[in-house]
Every structure is written in structure tokens, then in C-alpha cells.
Amino acid sequence: MAEPPNQRPDPDELLQRLQQQEMHSLRGKLRIYFGASAGVGKTYAMLNAAQRERQAGRAVLVGVVETHGRSETAELLTGLEALPLREVAYRGRTLREFDLDAALSLGRSRKPLLLLVDELAHANVEGSRHPKRWQDVQELLEAGIDVWSALNVQHLESLNGTVGAITGIRVNETVPDTVLDGADEVILVDVTPHELLARLRAGKVYLPQQAQQAARNFFRQGNLIALRE
């Protein structure tokens, strides 16, 4: 009778697996609020959930949140501590950007910290440590800080060309698919095209002048249906 094969695990492989598990346990957790387009309520949903976390006693810090003039969204910032944005001189203007170093410093001293970093696909101003905000988020996660962010489907790298062909509008700010694949949680935020267009007309997506332009271009019903699909 043949002897059974040696089933003993390889010690080096076992050690590597344990080290990987330890590194993963120390890494921060990423939650992404994902939607078909602007205006579906991703930031609103994120802030709502953050308020519940705060009320439950968790340390929540707003790294950067874009309200785009939406009063309902802005109201949800009440009571949440906000990290001051850093001012950057750029081509004769002063821009306000997310302060990665300040966030890392606070994250090390106030664990477990939940940090809100909106608009994951945002391109950082020239001269920043990382070209893209999603790279800032990766550094925060490596430092053990939990991060919540938001992303629209047209900013996903693999779908950027497809969405551009459908809508006739190609966005330059993209996020690699691996970032979405590696998220610990993905929260789908969705409304029907009819409801989204009603929100646009009511001024709940953009300011009036921006809303009129959006309705003529990106926010056509056919586009919205295709983006949801």
C-alpha cells in the first residue's frame, strides 16, 4: 500500500501567510459609496452614516467633503470635527486641498479614527505628494486609518471609455479597478433617472446655472439609464 503524501505545511509559506494576515489586520478599512452619477446622494448617505458613528461614540473626522452648495448635505456636517484644508498657491490662485500629513498625524494619535475623504477620483494640485486622492487614501489605510469615500461609475478606470462613448463626455479623473475591488465595503447609492432629474430641477444636485448646463449635457435621461445599467 502506497504511503500517503507528506501533508505537513511548508514553514516558510505558513510564516508568510501569518505575516500577511497580521499586516491586513493592521491596515485601515475602506468603505466606498458608489453611484451611477453625481446627485444620487453618495455624500449625503456617507455623512448620515458618519453621524450615527459619532453618536455611538466613535471618533469621526472630516478630511474633505464636497457639498456642492447642497444645504441638506451641508447640514449633516453639524457636530462633525473637520480637518482644516491646506492652502496651496497654484498659477496665481490659492487652492484648498486635503491635508494628508495632518490627517496621518491625527490618525496615529487618535485610533481608532474614521476619516471621511470625499471624491475619491479627485486629482490633487501639482506638487502634492500623490497625483490622485485615491493614492492619499491608500497611504491612510496603510497607516491603519479607516476611510470612507465616494465614487461615480464614470470614474472607474475600466468603464471610463464605455461611459465616454455613451454620454459623449470623457472624464480625466479615474480610479483603478483594484481600488474598488480591494474595498472592505461598497455601498451602492441609487435613485431612478426620473427622481434624479427632479432633484436636478429642484437645485439639489448643482447650483442653478450648473444645473441648466448639466441637464443639456450629461444629465439626459438616456444617459442616466445607461449609467445605471
CSV table of C-alpha atoms in Angstrom, one decimal:
chain,number,residue,atom,x,y,z
A,1,MET,CA,0.0,0.0,0.0
A,2,ALA,CA,1.4,3.4,-1.0
A,3,GLU,CA,2.3,5.8,1.8
A,4,PRO,CA,0.2,9.0,1.9
A,5,PRO,CA,1.9,12.1,0.6
A,6,ASN,CA,3.5,14.4,3.1
A,7,GLN,CA,0.8,16.8,4.3
A,8,ARG,CA,3.0,18.9,6.5
A,9,PRO,CA,2.7,22.6,5.6
A,10,ASP,CA,5.7,24.4,4.3
A,11,PRO,CA,7.1,26.5,7.3
A,12,ASP,CA,8.1,29.5,5.1
A,13,GLU,CA,4.7,29.5,3.4
A,14,LEU,CA,2.9,29.4,6.7
A,15,LEU,CA,5.1,32.2,8.1
A,16,GLN,CA,4.4,34.3,5.0
A,17,ARG,CA,0.6,33.7,5.4
A,18,LEU,CA,0.7,34.7,9.1
A,19,GLN,CA,2.6,37.9,8.3
A,20,GLN,CA,0.1,38.8,5.5
A,21,GLN,CA,-2.8,38.2,7.9
A,22,GLU,CA,-1.1,40.4,10.5
A,23,MET,CA,-0.5,43.2,8.0
A,24,HIS,CA,-4.1,43.0,6.8
A,25,SER,CA,-5.4,43.3,10.4
A,26,LEU,CA,-3.3,46.4,11.0
A,27,ARG,CA,-4.5,48.1,7.7
A,28,GLY,CA,-7.4,50.5,7.8
A,29,LYS,CA,-10.7,49.6,6.4
A,30,LEU,CA,-12.1,51.3,3.2
A,31,ARG,CA,-15.8,51.9,2.6
A,32,ILE,CA,-16.8,53.3,-0.8
A,33,TYR,CA,-20.2,54.9,-1.5
A,34,PHE,CA,-20.7,54.1,-5.2
A,35,GLY,CA,-23.2,55.5,-7.6
A,36,ALA,CA,-24.2,55.9,-11.2
A,37,SER,CA,-23.7,59.7,-11.3
A,38,ALA,CA,-23.4,62.9,-9.3
A,39,GLY,CA,-26.5,63.8,-7.3
A,40,VAL,CA,-27.7,60.3,-6.3
A,41,GLY,CA,-26.8,61.0,-2.6
A,42,LYS,CA,-23.5,59.3,-2.0
A,43,THR,CA,-22.0,62.1,0.2
A,44,TYR,CA,-25.4,62.5,1.9
A,45,ALA,CA,-25.5,58.8,2.7
A,46,MET,CA,-21.9,58.8,3.9
A,47,LEU,CA,-22.5,61.8,6.2
A,48,ASN,CA,-25.7,60.2,7.6
A,49,ALA,CA,-23.8,57.1,8.5
A,50,ALA,CA,-20.9,59.1,9.9
A,51,GLN,CA,-23.3,60.9,12.2
A,52,ARG,CA,-24.6,57.6,13.5
A,53,GLU,CA,-21.0,56.5,14.2
A,54,ARG,CA,-20.3,59.7,16.1
A,55,GLN,CA,-23.4,59.3,18.2
A,56,ALA,CA,-22.3,55.8,19.0
A,57,GLY,CA,-19.1,57.3,20.4
A,58,ARG,CA,-16.6,56.8,17.6
A,59,ALA,CA,-14.0,59.5,16.7
A,60,VAL,CA,-15.1,60.8,13.2
A,61,LEU,CA,-13.0,63.4,11.3
A,62,VAL,CA,-14.0,65.1,8.1
A,63,GLY,CA,-10.8,65.2,6.0
A,64,VAL,CA,-12.6,66.8,3.0
A,65,VAL,CA,-16.2,66.8,2.0
A,66,GLU,CA,-17.7,68.5,-1.1
A,67,THR,CA,-21.3,69.7,-0.6
A,68,HIS,CA,-21.5,71.5,-4.0
A,69,GLY,CA,-23.9,74.0,-2.4
A,70,ARG,CA,-26.4,71.4,-1.3
A,71,SER,CA,-27.9,72.7,2.0
A,72,GLU,CA,-29.3,69.3,3.1
A,73,THR,CA,-25.8,67.8,2.7
A,74,ALA,CA,-24.1,70.7,4.5
A,75,GLU,CA,-26.5,70.3,7.5
A,76,LEU,CA,-25.1,66.8,8.1
A,77,LEU,CA,-21.7,68.3,8.8
A,78,THR,CA,-23.0,69.8,12.0
A,79,GLY,CA,-21.2,68.3,15.0
A,80,LEU,CA,-18.5,66.6,13.0
A,81,GLU,CA,-15.0,67.7,13.6
A,82,ALA,CA,-13.3,69.0,10.4
A,83,LEU,CA,-9.7,68.9,9.5
A,84,PRO,CA,-8.5,72.3,8.2
A,85,LEU,CA,-7.7,72.2,4.5
A,86,ARG,CA,-4.2,73.2,3.4
A,87,GLU,CA,-3.8,76.3,1.2
A,88,VAL,CA,-1.7,75.8,-2.0
A,89,ALA,CA,-0.6,78.6,-4.3
A,90,TYR,CA,-1.2,77.5,-7.9
A,91,ARG,CA,-0.9,79.6,-11.1
A,92,GLY,CA,-1.8,82.9,-9.3
A,93,ARG,CA,-4.6,81.3,-7.3
A,94,THR,CA,-4.9,79.9,-3.8
A,95,LEU,CA,-6.5,76.4,-3.8
A,96,ARG,CA,-7.6,74.5,-0.7
A,97,GLU,CA,-6.7,70.8,-0.7
A,98,PHE,CA,-7.0,67.8,1.7
A,99,ASP,CA,-4.2,67.9,4.2
A,100,LEU,CA,-2.7,64.3,4.1
A,101,ASP,CA,0.0,64.9,6.6
A,102,ALA,CA,-2.3,66.4,9.2
A,103,ALA,CA,-4.7,63.5,8.8
A,104,LEU,CA,-1.9,61.0,9.3
A,105,SER,CA,-0.7,62.8,12.4
A,106,LEU,CA,-4.1,62.8,14.0
A,107,GLY,CA,-4.8,59.2,12.9
A,108,ARG,CA,-1.7,58.0,14.8
A,109,SER,CA,-2.7,59.7,18.0
A,110,ARG,CA,-6.5,59.1,17.9
A,111,LYS,CA,-7.1,55.5,16.9
A,112,PRO,CA,-9.5,54.1,16.0
A,113,LEU,CA,-10.3,57.0,13.8
A,114,LEU,CA,-12.8,57.2,11.0
A,115,LEU,CA,-11.8,59.7,8.3
A,116,LEU,CA,-14.1,61.0,5.6
A,117,VAL,CA,-12.3,61.7,2.3
A,118,ASP,CA,-14.9,62.6,-0.4
A,119,GLU,CA,-14.4,62.4,-4.2
A,120,LEU,CA,-12.0,59.5,-4.5
A,121,ALA,CA,-11.2,60.3,-8.1
A,122,HIS,CA,-10.1,63.9,-7.4
A,123,ALA,CA,-6.7,64.9,-9.0
A,124,ASN,CA,-4.5,66.7,-6.5
A,125,VAL,CA,-2.9,70.0,-7.2
A,126,GLU,CA,0.5,69.9,-8.9
A,127,GLY,CA,3.3,69.4,-6.4
A,128,SER,CA,1.3,67.3,-4.0
A,129,ARG,CA,2.9,64.1,-2.7
A,130,HIS,CA,0.5,62.0,-4.7
A,131,PRO,CA,-1.1,62.9,-8.0
A,132,LYS,CA,-4.5,61.4,-7.1
A,133,ARG,CA,-6.7,61.4,-4.0
A,134,TRP,CA,-7.1,57.6,-4.1
A,135,GLN,CA,-3.3,57.4,-3.6
A,136,ASP,CA,-3.7,59.6,-0.5
A,137,VAL,CA,-6.3,57.1,0.7
A,138,GLN,CA,-4.0,54.2,0.2
A,139,GLU,CA,-1.4,55.8,2.4
A,140,LEU,CA,-4.0,56.5,5.1
A,141,LEU,CA,-5.1,52.8,5.0
A,142,GLU,CA,-1.5,51.6,5.3
A,143,ALA,CA,-1.3,53.8,8.4
A,144,GLY,CA,-4.2,51.9,10.0
A,145,ILE,CA,-6.8,54.7,9.5
A,146,ASP,CA,-10.3,53.7,8.4
A,147,VAL,CA,-11.5,55.7,5.4
A,148,TRP,CA,-14.9,56.3,3.9
A,149,SER,CA,-15.1,57.9,0.4
A,150,ALA,CA,-17.4,58.2,-2.6
A,151,LEU,CA,-17.1,57.3,-6.3
A,152,ASN,CA,-19.1,57.6,-9.5
A,153,VAL,CA,-19.2,54.8,-12.1
A,154,GLN,CA,-17.7,57.0,-14.9
A,155,HIS,CA,-14.5,57.5,-12.8
A,156,LEU,CA,-13.8,53.7,-12.7
A,157,GLU,CA,-10.8,53.1,-15.0
A,158,SER,CA,-12.2,50.1,-16.9
A,159,LEU,CA,-15.5,51.8,-17.6
A,160,ASN,CA,-14.2,55.3,-18.4
A,161,GLY,CA,-14.1,54.7,-22.2
A,162,THR,CA,-17.5,53.0,-22.3
A,163,VAL,CA,-19.2,55.8,-20.3
A,164,GLY,CA,-17.5,58.4,-22.5
A,165,ALA,CA,-18.9,56.7,-25.6
A,166,ILE,CA,-22.4,56.6,-24.2
A,167,THR,CA,-22.5,60.1,-22.8
A,168,GLY,CA,-20.2,61.9,-25.2
A,169,ILE,CA,-18.3,63.2,-22.2
A,170,ARG,CA,-14.9,61.7,-21.2
A,171,VAL,CA,-13.7,62.4,-17.7
A,172,ASN,CA,-9.9,62.6,-17.0
A,173,GLU,CA,-10.0,61.7,-13.3
A,174,THR,CA,-10.1,57.9,-12.9
A,175,VAL,CA,-9.6,55.3,-10.2
A,176,PRO,CA,-8.1,51.9,-10.9
A,177,ASP,CA,-10.5,49.0,-10.6
A,178,THR,CA,-8.2,47.4,-8.0
A,179,VAL,CA,-9.1,50.2,-5.5
A,180,LEU,CA,-12.8,49.3,-5.7
A,181,ASP,CA,-12.0,45.5,-5.7
A,182,GLY,CA,-9.9,46.0,-2.6
A,183,ALA,CA,-12.5,48.0,-0.6
A,184,ASP,CA,-13.8,46.3,2.5
A,185,GLU,CA,-17.3,47.6,1.8
A,186,VAL,CA,-19.0,49.0,-1.2
A,187,ILE,CA,-22.3,50.8,-0.5
A,188,LEU,CA,-24.5,51.2,-3.7
A,189,VAL,CA,-26.4,54.5,-3.6
A,190,ASP,CA,-29.1,54.7,-6.3
A,191,VAL,CA,-32.1,56.7,-7.4
A,192,THR,CA,-34.2,56.4,-10.6
A,193,PRO,CA,-33.4,58.8,-13.5
A,194,HIS,CA,-36.8,60.4,-13.0
A,195,GLU,CA,-36.0,61.2,-9.4
A,196,LEU,CA,-32.5,62.4,-10.2
A,197,LEU,CA,-33.8,64.8,-12.9
A,198,ALA,CA,-36.4,66.1,-10.4
A,199,ARG,CA,-33.6,66.6,-7.9
A,200,LEU,CA,-31.6,68.5,-10.6
A,201,ARG,CA,-34.5,70.8,-11.4
A,202,ALA,CA,-35.0,71.4,-7.6
A,203,GLY,CA,-31.4,72.6,-7.2
A,204,LYS,CA,-30.4,69.6,-5.1
A,205,VAL,CA,-27.6,68.5,-7.4
A,206,TYR,CA,-25.9,71.7,-8.7
A,207,LEU,CA,-26.4,75.4,-8.4
A,208,PRO,CA,-29.0,76.8,-10.9
A,209,GLN,CA,-26.5,77.8,-13.7
A,210,GLN,CA,-24.6,74.5,-13.4
A,211,ALA,CA,-27.9,72.6,-13.3
A,212,GLN,CA,-29.1,74.0,-16.6
A,213,GLN,CA,-25.8,73.1,-18.3
A,214,ALA,CA,-25.8,69.6,-16.8
A,215,ALA,CA,-29.4,69.0,-18.0
A,216,ARG,CA,-28.4,69.8,-21.6
A,217,ASN,CA,-25.3,67.5,-21.5
A,218,PHE,CA,-24.6,64.7,-19.0
A,219,PHE,CA,-28.0,64.6,-17.3
A,220,ARG,CA,-30.1,63.4,-20.2
A,221,GLN,CA,-32.5,60.6,-19.3
A,222,GLY,CA,-30.9,58.2,-21.8
A,223,ASN,CA,-27.5,58.8,-20.3
A,224,LEU,CA,-28.8,58.3,-16.8
A,225,ILE,CA,-30.5,55.0,-17.7
A,226,ALA,CA,-27.3,53.7,-19.4
A,227,LEU,CA,-25.1,54.7,-16.4
A,228,ARG,CA,-27.4,52.8,-14.0
A,229,GLU,CA,-27.2,49.7,-16.2
